[in-house]
Amino acid sequence: MSDNFDVPAPLAGLGGWLDDRFHGARGFRVLMRKVFPDHWSFMLGEIALWSFVILLLTGTFLSLFFVPSMSDVVYHGSYVKLDGIKMSEAYQSTLNISFDVRGGLLMRQVHHWAADVFMASLTIHMLRVFFTGAYRKPREINWLIGIVLFSLGLLEGLFGYSLPDDQLSGAGLRIFEGVLQGIPIVGTYLAYFLFGGGFPGNIIVPRMYLIHVLLIPGILLALITAHLFIMFHQKHTQMPAKGNTEKNVVGQPFFPYFLAKGGAWFFFIFASLVLLATFAEINPIWLYGPYTPVAISSASQPDFYMGILEGSLRMMPAWEINFLGHTLSMSVLIPFAVPLTVVLGGAAFWPFFEQWATGDRSFHNINDRPRNAPMRTGIGIAAVVFYGILWAEGANDVIADKLQIPLYTITWISRVLIFVGPLAAFFITKRICLGLQRQDKQTLLHGYESGIIRQLPNGEFIEVHKPVNEEARAVLESKVVPALLPAPGSEDANGVPAPSGRGVLGKARARANRAFAETIAIEANGHGNGHGNGHEVSSGNGHAAVAAGDGEHASGAPGTGAGPAQVPPGEASDPDEAQ
Amino acid sequence: MSWFNARRRRPVAGYTALLLGLVVVGLLYGAFSRTGGTAQASAPAASQSDINTGQGLFEANCSSCHGLDAQGTTQGPGLIGAGAAAVDFQMSTGRMPAKEVGAENESKPSQFTAQQIYQIADYIASLGGGPAIPDSQQVSTSGADTALGEQLFSANCAQCHGFAGAGGALTYGKDAPALTAATPTQIYEAMLTGPEAMPVFADGAVSPSAKRDIIAYIVDTRVEPNAGGFSLGRTGPVTEGLVIFLGGMGFLVLIAMWITAKRRDPRPTGME
Amino acid sequence: MSDSEETEGSEGPVARRRVIGTPPPAPRLLGSTAVAEDGEAGQVSDETAGGEHSGGERPTSPPDEAHAKRMEKIVAACFIFAFIAGCGFIAAYVGLGVHTVDKTLRSNLALGTSLSVTFIALGLGALLWVRHLMPDVEVVEDRHELRSETKDREAFQEYFKEGASNSQFVKRPLVRRTLMLGTLPLIAAPLVLLRDMGPLPGTSLRHTVWSPGRRLLVYGTNQPITPAEFSGPGSAISIVPDGYQDDPDALTKASITLIKFRPGELDIPTTMNGSTLIATMNWTVDNIVAYSRICTHVGCPVGLYEQTTHHLLCPCHQSTFDASHGANVIFGPAARALPQLPMTVDAQGYLVAKSDYTQPVGPSFWERG
């Protein structure tokens, strides 16, 4: 066993001292051996985690120097271009950090880049979890915690970049206030309570500071801890592979492997953030100038994670309803409410919707390959396209300027694309997934193309197919097709209709179920099954030619398969043809 | 086999070649892409011979659109009263002679020498007055109040030209150009004469000293080094977002792939 | 190579190709000895290097000691490099001052480069350590059933029922209900405590600081302006109210875009909102018109004026207003025209307001009417 050294006495002594008080030996032993599956896409969430840690560290540094006050001062500091200008203390202290504190600009930029990387990595982590189905039972709560983390991150970033009270973020705050103001019935009250009066007032920066430095980080820390603990307790999912089952976890132990890899990852993340902060300028507030309500710049965008709200505000045509002395500004309310509700609300709702539609209540510890869940992947890509169009529209004036496209044209295109795009994306993606499934099936049945061309005695050329090896076979066969729910109107032996299919909801569920179940069936063994049903066999393809007398091709000739086709239960029709 | 040849088929070789190609192309572009702008000193005082020469030049190059007496045609507006400053601005930035009749003329290398432009300007000024070319005193930035310049620029200029003068989009395909290449004289003249879609900032509203402050602010901003590294275009968070995803996330995903890649332990020697 | 070697299972010599990619344990379609394109034999599955299952002995060293010794030196070099870079960071901090833009740039570059090199070196060292010094190990751990055993669940239920009945909570509805009643105000109390966060809006959104006789000042220079000074056709300028030029709260609603038109170009139709006059040529002076600068969409300043098209474009969401016809909306999400400020000249000839706006400026709100 582990043989080559003796644990040094002080370490052993410390361990004993702690164990005497905390009964930790067994728990820590389990922890040390705990297995973490290894896949690059599992590390995306850790980018967010380490970015958060870096945000805490750099944020603490910044809060030692930042003054969260909107009182006016006349500037006489190092940035002489603005000497004599009236600005808020918040802005002045940010200039001070940038130009008068050594390492201050570096810390500011690391902090801001880390915030962007935090949100970006959360986005791709969320997408990875979604497309692999890792949010399914037993991990629904963790998925919901993740959605909350994302939403809090949005707010945290919004308040964070608004703290310096510069022209760009001040304009963003003004938009925030204008949107609040437009909320029916309570809008003006909300706006006046938050800002302590009309915009801008003199209390919003200290309030945002408190929320940004204390409230939200506290909640984030608690939720991240919960998120990690749940993941730890339930064990991470793993990718389909040979030897990976629903009942095991295969990988490398925590101590020392995962610890070392995690440490290396932390260093690389920190390194990339510092590299960005060294060479790529971000949020140069001295160029924006202090906030004044009279001024505005072209190319005024919020940080990218707020981009979809910006895009939806730009895309919306004018629409306002006046009635009975009240005004309802739909051109503000719809852009404010719809995109985030669709994306975040849809995401939160999704695991439960999928469970309802598929009737699948089993545990899932093995991830899905996205192609094996065409409905989910299609709807996910449609959501990504929806998000992406809104996001691109948020940058429409920059696109118009750099790509020389007229401004209104971009808006008109996005107004059409926002409806057409997701639909087209869904359809195309689903077809691609089914196509890939067909390809998998072909590979399983007929082997892969080896690139070896052989001439048969009769002069025909064929390409030799070789059977896939065990590991590849395990991956290709990993698709799980849940049983179909009873169709509406179907009856059991006594003529009683299925309860789940009754009513409007029941019919909708059955429809959804059929849609989710659309798949290309792959039988467990690849020998000849399925060839008999609908699979055309002509002498023109190499398949039949190979079968005739050539012993290398692993798949049997048509009709020589072992027994009737084995189809998964509930699959009533031709396995070769998708509905 | 050389070190390179032995590794030419590795996946990383492809990435390296691509990176090298991008760097080379970028360097070549940076070296050869043209920068605009011509420096100008104060305009000399107008003499009758200058005006006559200017008239000749005008009739040869400009009258087809602006009319023989600068009265205007369907192709171009009349220039009586437009003033020497307008002529100097349009011609020194190369916008005039226009390539085509359209809403917006792009700046391009000027076809005329500075002296020729002054002569045409003198001629146009002789027809009906109008704003004069500013002298070097008026566009000098020494002693200017850049703080006031910042206030005026951000309230009156930034909504078209961007907070740091990087340019911006207007309606119907027009755009407000970047202010990186314009000389102080050209900036002054543009404010004074309001070329094309740009509004006029006459001396009554924006005094000559305020104009100097704005010019000083623009010049100081564009020569100022980017304290935080490369500027990403000075257009704000859009480019920052692009860098995050394409640069930051891309790099990190590659590192993650490396961290979790299958190990290729060398052949066991049989002596373990 | 010929097909006779295609049967899977046999393990061939190790390849020198490095894999950067995402393969789970060898989902390669190529069999373990299939011909690769450059003539080398295929990859070995990771079983050879010690894919062992838990319960067995784990190797404590990597298989090739010579290679490990080489890598050890490289890892050590990485860490030493990190040390040097880290010292460089401290030196840069101590040695490089800031207080100008150039010096800040230099300091940022030095601090940032040294810090990132430190981290890269540490990360690289740690990574090479894991990949080349630690023996390759694959462990299989069982997942335990998350669902508790039925007897545990039943025991839990027993305890819960016992405790609940001991507490009398179920048996005594009066106590239960009055408890809930008693705590209700406490739930509302934190919300009530927030009331003094700000004043009630009242009618303050309906008014600005403009009043009869208040002068229009040019923003920045804070000088009043006469029509003669603003006579260049196609001029546009930012305006703030006299007495409030430094008051952001006032400026949020009261700032103005002043525009001068050529004769004949300005044509503001007389517009009523119910019985209130909200736009008219009578409020202009000498073809000079004053529009509210506050966009009626969500409140950004609308200062972008295109002299040729007479468009006022808001850069935030591209709401476009036609300044020659009363700033009515011609594109974009804004639903209402920019309010026009009634303007006249005072005794000294300066432009002044005739009165406040006749409608609320800025973004819409519920009580706007």
PDB file of N, CA and C in Angstrom, chain A residues 33 35 40 78 99-100 102 181 188 192-193 199-201 207 236 247-249 251 257 260 278 293-294 310 314 318 320 325-327 331 396 408 448 454 469 471, chain C residues 3 6 22 25-26 28-29 58 93 99 104 108 112 130 135 139 141 143 197-198 204 249 252 293 297 299 301 316 318 320 331 333-334 336 363-364 366-367 369:
ATOM      1  N   ARG A  33     -11.056   9.737  -0.449  1.00  0.00           N
ATOM      2  CA  ARG A  33     -11.192   8.755  -1.525  1.00  0.00           C
ATOM      3  C   ARG A  33     -12.305   9.108  -2.489  1.00  0.00           C
ATOM      4  N   VAL A  35     -14.659  10.114  -5.296  1.00  0.00           N
ATOM      5  CA  VAL A  35     -14.295  10.080  -6.710  1.00  0.00           C
ATOM      6  C   VAL A  35     -14.976  11.211  -7.456  1.00  0.00           C
ATOM      7  N   TRP A  40     -13.915  17.651 -19.306  1.00  0.00           N
ATOM      8  CA  TRP A  40     -13.601  19.088 -19.302  1.00  0.00           C
ATOM      9  C   TRP A  40     -14.846  19.927 -19.036  1.00  0.00           C
ATOM     10  N   SER A  78      -4.862  63.145  -9.762  1.00  0.00           N
ATOM     11  CA  SER A  78      -3.804  62.833 -10.723  1.00  0.00           C
ATOM     12  C   SER A  78      -4.259  62.861 -12.169  1.00  0.00           C
ATOM     13  N   PHE A  99      -5.650  55.610 -10.413  1.00  0.00           N
ATOM     14  CA  PHE A  99      -4.413  56.335 -10.730  1.00  0.00           C
ATOM     15  C   PHE A  99      -3.535  56.648  -9.538  1.00  0.00           C
ATOM     16  N   ASP A 100      -4.036  56.470  -8.341  1.00  0.00           N
ATOM     17  CA  ASP A 100      -3.226  56.865  -7.192  1.00  0.00           C
ATOM     18  C   ASP A 100      -2.933  55.730  -6.239  1.00  0.00           C
ATOM     19  N   ARG A 102      -1.265  52.049  -6.016  1.00  0.00           N
ATOM     20  CA  ARG A 102      -0.497  51.075  -6.795  1.00  0.00           C
ATOM     21  C   ARG A 102      -1.243  49.750  -6.825  1.00  0.00           C
ATOM     22  N   GLN A 181     -40.264  53.050 -12.962  1.00  0.00           N
ATOM     23  CA  GLN A 181     -41.309  54.068 -12.933  1.00  0.00           C
ATOM     24  C   GLN A 181     -42.513  53.637 -13.752  1.00  0.00           C
ATOM     25  N   THR A 188     -44.094  54.221  -9.602  1.00  0.00           N
ATOM     26  CA  THR A 188     -43.498  55.473  -9.113  1.00  0.00           C
ATOM     27  C   THR A 188     -43.087  55.337  -7.657  1.00  0.00           C
ATOM     28  N   TYR A 192     -39.293  55.872  -6.317  1.00  0.00           N
ATOM     29  CA  TYR A 192     -38.998  56.901  -5.323  1.00  0.00           C
ATOM     30  C   TYR A 192     -38.436  56.306  -4.042  1.00  0.00           C
ATOM     31  N   PHE A 193     -38.909  55.100  -3.688  1.00  0.00           N
ATOM     32  CA  PHE A 193     -38.372  54.478  -2.479  1.00  0.00           C
ATOM     33  C   PHE A 193     -36.943  54.023  -2.697  1.00  0.00           C
ATOM     34  N   PHE A 199     -34.876  60.719  -9.550  1.00  0.00           N
ATOM     35  CA  PHE A 199     -33.549  60.327 -10.018  1.00  0.00           C
ATOM     36  C   PHE A 199     -32.694  61.565 -10.169  1.00  0.00           C
ATOM     37  N   PRO A 200     -31.398  61.550  -9.884  1.00  0.00           N
ATOM     38  CA  PRO A 200     -30.669  60.454  -9.250  1.00  0.00           C
ATOM     39  C   PRO A 200     -30.673  60.474  -7.727  1.00  0.00           C
ATOM     40  N   GLY A 201     -31.091  61.559  -7.125  1.00  0.00           N
ATOM     41  CA  GLY A 201     -31.064  61.606  -5.673  1.00  0.00           C
ATOM     42  C   GLY A 201     -29.632  61.542  -5.179  1.00  0.00           C
ATOM     43  N   ARG A 207     -26.766  52.796  -1.194  1.00  0.00           N
ATOM     44  CA  ARG A 207     -27.648  51.635  -1.089  1.00  0.00           C
ATOM     45  C   ARG A 207     -27.163  50.495  -1.962  1.00  0.00           C
ATOM     46  N   HIS A 236     -21.356  13.761  -8.375  1.00  0.00           N
ATOM     47  CA  HIS A 236     -21.474  14.384  -9.688  1.00  0.00           C
ATOM     48  C   HIS A 236     -21.994  13.370 -10.692  1.00  0.00           C
ATOM     49  N   LYS A 247     -25.031   3.358 -11.051  1.00  0.00           N
ATOM     50  CA  LYS A 247     -24.809   3.064  -9.645  1.00  0.00           C
ATOM     51  C   LYS A 247     -23.372   3.280  -9.211  1.00  0.00           C
ATOM     52  N   ASN A 248     -22.542   3.812 -10.099  1.00  0.00           N
ATOM     53  CA  ASN A 248     -21.168   4.028  -9.662  1.00  0.00           C
ATOM     54  C   ASN A 248     -20.684   5.390 -10.128  1.00  0.00           C
ATOM     55  N   VAL A 249     -19.517   5.749  -9.642  1.00  0.00           N
ATOM     56  CA  VAL A 249     -18.822   6.948 -10.118  1.00  0.00           C
ATOM     57  C   VAL A 249     -17.408   6.517 -10.430  1.00  0.00           C
ATOM     58  N   GLY A 251     -13.626   7.685 -11.682  1.00  0.00           N
ATOM     59  CA  GLY A 251     -12.780   8.847 -11.877  1.00  0.00           C
ATOM     60  C   GLY A 251     -11.542   8.750 -11.026  1.00  0.00           C
ATOM     61  N   TYR A 257      -5.566  13.768  -6.322  1.00  0.00           N
ATOM     62  CA  TYR A 257      -5.704  14.115  -7.745  1.00  0.00           C
ATOM     63  C   TYR A 257      -6.606  15.311  -7.976  1.00  0.00           C
ATOM     64  N   ALA A 260      -5.259  18.510  -6.618  1.00  0.00           N
ATOM     65  CA  ALA A 260      -4.202  19.100  -7.430  1.00  0.00           C
ATOM     66  C   ALA A 260      -4.763  19.705  -8.710  1.00  0.00           C
ATOM     67  N   THR A 278      -4.337  42.851 -17.328  1.00  0.00           N
ATOM     68  CA  THR A 278      -3.089  43.530 -17.682  1.00  0.00           C
ATOM     69  C   THR A 278      -3.153  44.109 -19.079  1.00  0.00           C
ATOM     70  N   PRO A 293     -26.979  64.100 -15.999  1.00  0.00           N
ATOM     71  CA  PRO A 293     -28.175  63.683 -16.733  1.00  0.00           C
ATOM     72  C   PRO A 293     -28.296  64.344 -18.105  1.00  0.00           C
ATOM     73  N   VAL A 294     -27.440  65.320 -18.391  1.00  0.00           N
ATOM     74  CA  VAL A 294     -27.565  66.050 -19.645  1.00  0.00           C
ATOM     75  C   VAL A 294     -26.868  65.302 -20.783  1.00  0.00           C
ATOM     76  N   GLU A 310     -31.277  45.106 -22.788  1.00  0.00           N
ATOM     77  CA  GLU A 310     -31.013  46.236 -23.659  1.00  0.00           C
ATOM     78  C   GLU A 310     -31.554  45.967 -25.063  1.00  0.00           C
ATOM     79  N   ARG A 314     -34.582  47.875 -27.277  1.00  0.00           N
ATOM     80  CA  ARG A 314     -34.353  48.479 -28.589  1.00  0.00           C
ATOM     81  C   ARG A 314     -35.249  47.892 -29.667  1.00  0.00           C
ATOM     82  N   ALA A 318     -43.112  50.948 -30.719  1.00  0.00           N
ATOM     83  CA  ALA A 318     -43.799  51.831 -29.784  1.00  0.00           C
ATOM     84  C   ALA A 318     -45.190  51.305 -29.483  1.00  0.00           C
ATOM     85  N   GLU A 320     -48.188  52.145 -26.347  1.00  0.00           N
ATOM     86  CA  GLU A 320     -48.569  52.672 -25.047  1.00  0.00           C
ATOM     87  C   GLU A 320     -50.077  52.683 -24.965  1.00  0.00           C
ATOM     88  N   GLY A 325     -57.176  57.893 -17.269  1.00  0.00           N
ATOM     89  CA  GLY A 325     -56.192  58.664 -16.529  1.00  0.00           C
ATOM     90  C   GLY A 325     -54.933  57.900 -16.170  1.00  0.00           C
ATOM     91  N   HIS A 326     -54.771  56.704 -16.731  1.00  0.00           N
ATOM     92  CA  HIS A 326     -53.575  55.929 -16.439  1.00  0.00           C
ATOM     93  C   HIS A 326     -52.848  55.595 -17.732  1.00  0.00           C
ATOM     94  N   THR A 327     -51.567  55.426 -17.613  1.00  0.00           N
ATOM     95  CA  THR A 327     -50.754  55.088 -18.780  1.00  0.00           C
ATOM     96  C   THR A 327     -50.035  53.782 -18.530  1.00  0.00           C
ATOM     97  N   SER A 331     -44.238  49.410 -24.355  1.00  0.00           N
ATOM     98  CA  SER A 331     -42.911  49.369 -24.975  1.00  0.00           C
ATOM     99  C   SER A 331     -41.812  49.364 -23.931  1.00  0.00           C
ATOM    100  N   ASN A 396     -26.813  46.909 -31.363  1.00  0.00           N
ATOM    101  CA  ASN A 396     -27.114  47.223 -32.767  1.00  0.00           C
ATOM    102  C   ASN A 396     -26.420  48.470 -33.276  1.00  0.00           C
ATOM    103  N   TYR A 408     -31.707  51.151 -38.601  1.00  0.00           N
ATOM    104  CA  TYR A 408     -33.074  50.640 -38.516  1.00  0.00           C
ATOM    105  C   TYR A 408     -33.189  49.262 -39.143  1.00  0.00           C
ATOM    106  N   TYR A 448     -17.640   1.123 -38.269  1.00  0.00           N
ATOM    107  CA  TYR A 448     -17.192   2.399 -38.790  1.00  0.00           C
ATOM    108  C   TYR A 448     -16.434   2.165 -40.085  1.00  0.00           C
ATOM    109  N   ARG A 454     -11.431  -2.206 -50.655  1.00  0.00           N
ATOM    110  CA  ARG A 454     -11.113  -3.572 -51.109  1.00  0.00           C
ATOM    111  C   ARG A 454     -11.878  -3.871 -52.361  1.00  0.00           C
ATOM    112  N   ASN A 469     -15.071  -0.489 -31.141  1.00  0.00           N
ATOM    113  CA  ASN A 469     -14.558  -1.195 -29.970  1.00  0.00           C
ATOM    114  C   ASN A 469     -15.505  -1.025 -28.787  1.00  0.00           C
ATOM    115  N   GLU A 471     -15.378   0.487 -25.897  1.00  0.00           N
ATOM    116  CA  GLU A 471     -15.654   1.796 -25.298  1.00  0.00           C
ATOM    117  C   GLU A 471     -16.629   2.587 -26.152  1.00  0.00           C
TER     118      GLU A 471
ATOM    119  N   ASP C   3      -5.981  -6.307 -42.804  1.00  0.00           N
ATOM    120  CA  ASP C   3      -7.129  -6.405 -41.905  1.00  0.00           C
ATOM    121  C   ASP C   3      -6.922  -7.431 -40.815  1.00  0.00           C
ATOM    122  N   GLU C   6      -7.151  -6.318 -37.318  1.00  0.00           N
ATOM    123  CA  GLU C   6      -8.212  -5.417 -36.890  1.00  0.00           C
ATOM    124  C   GLU C   6      -8.986  -5.923 -35.697  1.00  0.00           C
ATOM    125  N   THR C  22     -11.619  15.592 -25.776  1.00  0.00           N
ATOM    126  CA  THR C  22     -12.540  15.267 -24.706  1.00  0.00           C
ATOM    127  C   THR C  22     -12.921  13.801 -24.651  1.00  0.00           C
ATOM    128  N   PRO C  25     -13.054   7.583 -21.405  1.00  0.00           N
ATOM    129  CA  PRO C  25     -12.123   6.474 -21.639  1.00  0.00           C
ATOM    130  C   PRO C  25     -12.297   5.837 -23.013  1.00  0.00           C
ATOM    131  N   ALA C  26     -11.544   6.317 -23.946  1.00  0.00           N
ATOM    132  CA  ALA C  26     -11.392   5.778 -25.296  1.00  0.00           C
ATOM    133  C   ALA C  26     -12.689   5.511 -26.050  1.00  0.00           C
ATOM    134  N   ARG C  28     -13.014   5.959 -28.931  1.00  0.00           N
ATOM    135  CA  ARG C  28     -12.548   6.130 -30.292  1.00  0.00           C
ATOM    136  C   ARG C  28     -13.118   5.031 -31.148  1.00  0.00           C
ATOM    137  N   LEU C  29     -13.431   5.369 -32.362  1.00  0.00           N
ATOM    138  CA  LEU C  29     -13.955   4.350 -33.253  1.00  0.00           C
ATOM    139  C   LEU C  29     -12.850   3.450 -33.772  1.00  0.00           C
ATOM    140  N   ARG C  58      -3.197   0.474  -5.147  1.00  0.00           N
ATOM    141  CA  ARG C  58      -2.934   1.539  -6.095  1.00  0.00           C
ATOM    142  C   ARG C  58      -1.443   1.679  -6.255  1.00  0.00           C
ATOM    143  N   TYR C  93       5.763  46.557  -7.478  1.00  0.00           N
ATOM    144  CA  TYR C  93       4.903  47.363  -6.614  1.00  0.00           C
ATOM    145  C   TYR C  93       5.717  48.427  -5.890  1.00  0.00           C
ATOM    146  N   HIS C  99       0.308  57.896 -10.346  1.00  0.00           N
ATOM    147  CA  HIS C  99      -0.071  59.314 -10.321  1.00  0.00           C
ATOM    148  C   HIS C  99      -0.060  59.989 -11.677  1.00  0.00           C
ATOM    149  N   THR C 104       0.796  54.867 -14.624  1.00  0.00           N
ATOM    150  CA  THR C 104      -0.185  53.848 -14.270  1.00  0.00           C
ATOM    151  C   THR C 104      -0.148  52.711 -15.267  1.00  0.00           C
ATOM    152  N   ASN C 108       0.733  49.006 -14.214  1.00  0.00           N
ATOM    153  CA  ASN C 108      -0.262  47.966 -14.470  1.00  0.00           C
ATOM    154  C   ASN C 108       0.334  46.821 -15.277  1.00  0.00           C
ATOM    155  N   GLY C 112       0.778  43.329 -13.530  1.00  0.00           N
ATOM    156  CA  GLY C 112      -0.068  42.314 -14.124  1.00  0.00           C
ATOM    157  C   GLY C 112       0.721  41.201 -14.776  1.00  0.00           C
ATOM    158  N   VAL C 130       0.375  16.654 -11.706  1.00  0.00           N
ATOM    159  CA  VAL C 130      -0.702  15.667 -11.694  1.00  0.00           C
ATOM    160  C   VAL C 130      -0.571  14.704 -12.865  1.00  0.00           C
ATOM    161  N   PRO C 135       0.825   8.693 -10.438  1.00  0.00           N
ATOM    162  CA  PRO C 135       0.479   7.548 -11.292  1.00  0.00           C
ATOM    163  C   PRO C 135      -0.985   7.637 -11.711  1.00  0.00           C
ATOM    164  N   VAL C 139     -10.537   5.066 -10.269  1.00  0.00           N
ATOM    165  CA  VAL C 139     -11.201   4.460  -9.115  1.00  0.00           C
ATOM    166  C   VAL C 139     -12.681   4.414  -9.383  1.00  0.00           C
ATOM    167  N   GLU C 141     -16.275   4.186  -7.496  1.00  0.00           N
ATOM    168  CA  GLU C 141     -16.924   4.296  -6.199  1.00  0.00           C
ATOM    169  C   GLU C 141     -18.397   4.014  -6.390  1.00  0.00           C
ATOM    170  N   ARG C 143     -22.301   4.463  -5.867  1.00  0.00           N
ATOM    171  CA  ARG C 143     -23.271   5.459  -5.426  1.00  0.00           C
ATOM    172  C   ARG C 143     -24.210   4.775  -4.448  1.00  0.00           C
ATOM    173  N   MET C 197     -37.885  54.838   3.155  1.00  0.00           N
ATOM    174  CA  MET C 197     -36.751  54.834   2.217  1.00  0.00           C
ATOM    175  C   MET C 197     -36.814  56.025   1.283  1.00  0.00           C
ATOM    176  N   GLY C 198     -38.021  56.498   1.026  1.00  0.00           N
ATOM    177  CA  GLY C 198     -38.107  57.640   0.130  1.00  0.00           C
ATOM    178  C   GLY C 198     -39.439  58.338   0.259  1.00  0.00           C
ATOM    179  N   SER C 204     -44.746  65.188  -8.054  1.00  0.00           N
ATOM    180  CA  SER C 204     -43.444  65.732  -8.452  1.00  0.00           C
ATOM    181  C   SER C 204     -43.029  65.290  -9.844  1.00  0.00           C
ATOM    182  N   ASP C 249     -30.781  66.423  -9.920  1.00  0.00           N
ATOM    183  CA  ASP C 249     -32.184  66.048  -9.781  1.00  0.00           C
ATOM    184  C   ASP C 249     -33.060  66.883 -10.698  1.00  0.00           C
ATOM    185  N   THR C 252     -32.363  66.102 -14.473  1.00  0.00           N
ATOM    186  CA  THR C 252     -32.917  64.845 -14.967  1.00  0.00           C
ATOM    187  C   THR C 252     -34.215  65.056 -15.700  1.00  0.00           C
ATOM    188  N   ARG C 293     -35.185  67.283 -23.354  1.00  0.00           N
ATOM    189  CA  ARG C 293     -34.098  66.399 -23.723  1.00  0.00           C
ATOM    190  C   ARG C 293     -34.349  64.981 -23.229  1.00  0.00           C
ATOM    191  N   HIS C 297     -39.202  57.382 -23.673  1.00  0.00           N
ATOM    192  CA  HIS C 297     -39.181  55.925 -23.560  1.00  0.00           C
ATOM    193  C   HIS C 297     -38.773  55.543 -22.148  1.00  0.00           C
ATOM    194  N   GLY C 299     -36.041  57.567 -20.575  1.00  0.00           N
ATOM    195  CA  GLY C 299     -35.429  58.699 -19.897  1.00  0.00           C
ATOM    196  C   GLY C 299     -33.998  59.056 -20.255  1.00  0.00           C
ATOM    197  N   PRO C 301     -30.996  61.044 -22.255  1.00  0.00           N
ATOM    198  CA  PRO C 301     -30.997  62.345 -22.924  1.00  0.00           C
ATOM    199  C   PRO C 301     -30.979  62.184 -24.440  1.00  0.00           C
ATOM    200  N   CYS C 316     -29.882  55.496 -26.818  1.00  0.00           N
ATOM    201  CA  CYS C 316     -30.062  54.322 -25.976  1.00  0.00           C
ATOM    202  C   CYS C 316     -30.804  53.209 -26.692  1.00  0.00           C
ATOM    203  N   GLN C 318     -32.673  53.968 -29.790  1.00  0.00           N
ATOM    204  CA  GLN C 318     -32.966  54.447 -31.136  1.00  0.00           C
ATOM    205  C   GLN C 318     -34.380  54.973 -31.337  1.00  0.00           C
ATOM    206  N   THR C 320     -36.632  57.726 -32.440  1.00  0.00           N
ATOM    207  CA  THR C 320     -36.307  58.844 -33.328  1.00  0.00           C
ATOM    208  C   THR C 320     -37.485  59.799 -33.387  1.00  0.00           C
ATOM    209  N   PHE C 331     -39.747  56.491 -35.248  1.00  0.00           N
ATOM    210  CA  PHE C 331     -39.212  55.128 -35.182  1.00  0.00           C
ATOM    211  C   PHE C 331     -38.880  54.833 -33.734  1.00  0.00           C
ATOM    212  N   PRO C 333     -39.013  52.636 -29.880  1.00  0.00           N
ATOM    213  CA  PRO C 333     -39.971  52.253 -28.845  1.00  0.00           C
ATOM    214  C   PRO C 333     -40.668  53.415 -28.140  1.00  0.00           C
ATOM    215  N   ALA C 334     -40.194  54.650 -28.253  1.00  0.00           N
ATOM    216  CA  ALA C 334     -40.885  55.735 -27.554  1.00  0.00           C
ATOM    217  C   ALA C 334     -42.279  55.883 -28.129  1.00  0.00           C
ATOM    218  N   ARG C 336     -44.429  58.577 -27.212  1.00  0.00           N
ATOM    219  CA  ARG C 336     -44.935  59.952 -27.225  1.00  0.00           C
ATOM    220  C   ARG C 336     -43.867  60.909 -27.727  1.00  0.00           C
ATOM    221  N   PRO C 363     -40.126  59.451 -19.027  1.00  0.00           N
ATOM    222  CA  PRO C 363     -40.809  58.169 -19.231  1.00  0.00           C
ATOM    223  C   PRO C 363     -42.225  58.190 -18.670  1.00  0.00           C
ATOM    224  N   SER C 364     -43.061  57.349 -19.248  1.00  0.00           N
ATOM    225  CA  SER C 364     -44.440  57.257 -18.785  1.00  0.00           C
ATOM    226  C   SER C 364     -44.510  56.600 -17.418  1.00  0.00           C
ATOM    227  N   TRP C 366     -47.700  55.290 -14.360  1.00  0.00           N
ATOM    228  CA  TRP C 366     -49.087  54.845 -14.230  1.00  0.00           C
ATOM    229  C   TRP C 366     -50.044  56.012 -14.072  1.00  0.00           C
ATOM    230  N   GLU C 367     -49.666  56.987 -13.258  1.00  0.00           N
ATOM    231  CA  GLU C 367     -50.591  58.070 -12.937  1.00  0.00           C
ATOM    232  C   GLU C 367     -50.539  59.207 -13.951  1.00  0.00           C
ATOM    233  N   GLY C 369     -51.779  59.726 -16.882  1.00  0.00           N
ATOM    234  CA  GLY C 369     -53.016  60.222 -17.495  1.00  0.00           C
ATOM    235  C   GLY C 369     -52.997  60.084 -19.003  1.00  0.00           C
TER     236      GLY C 369
END
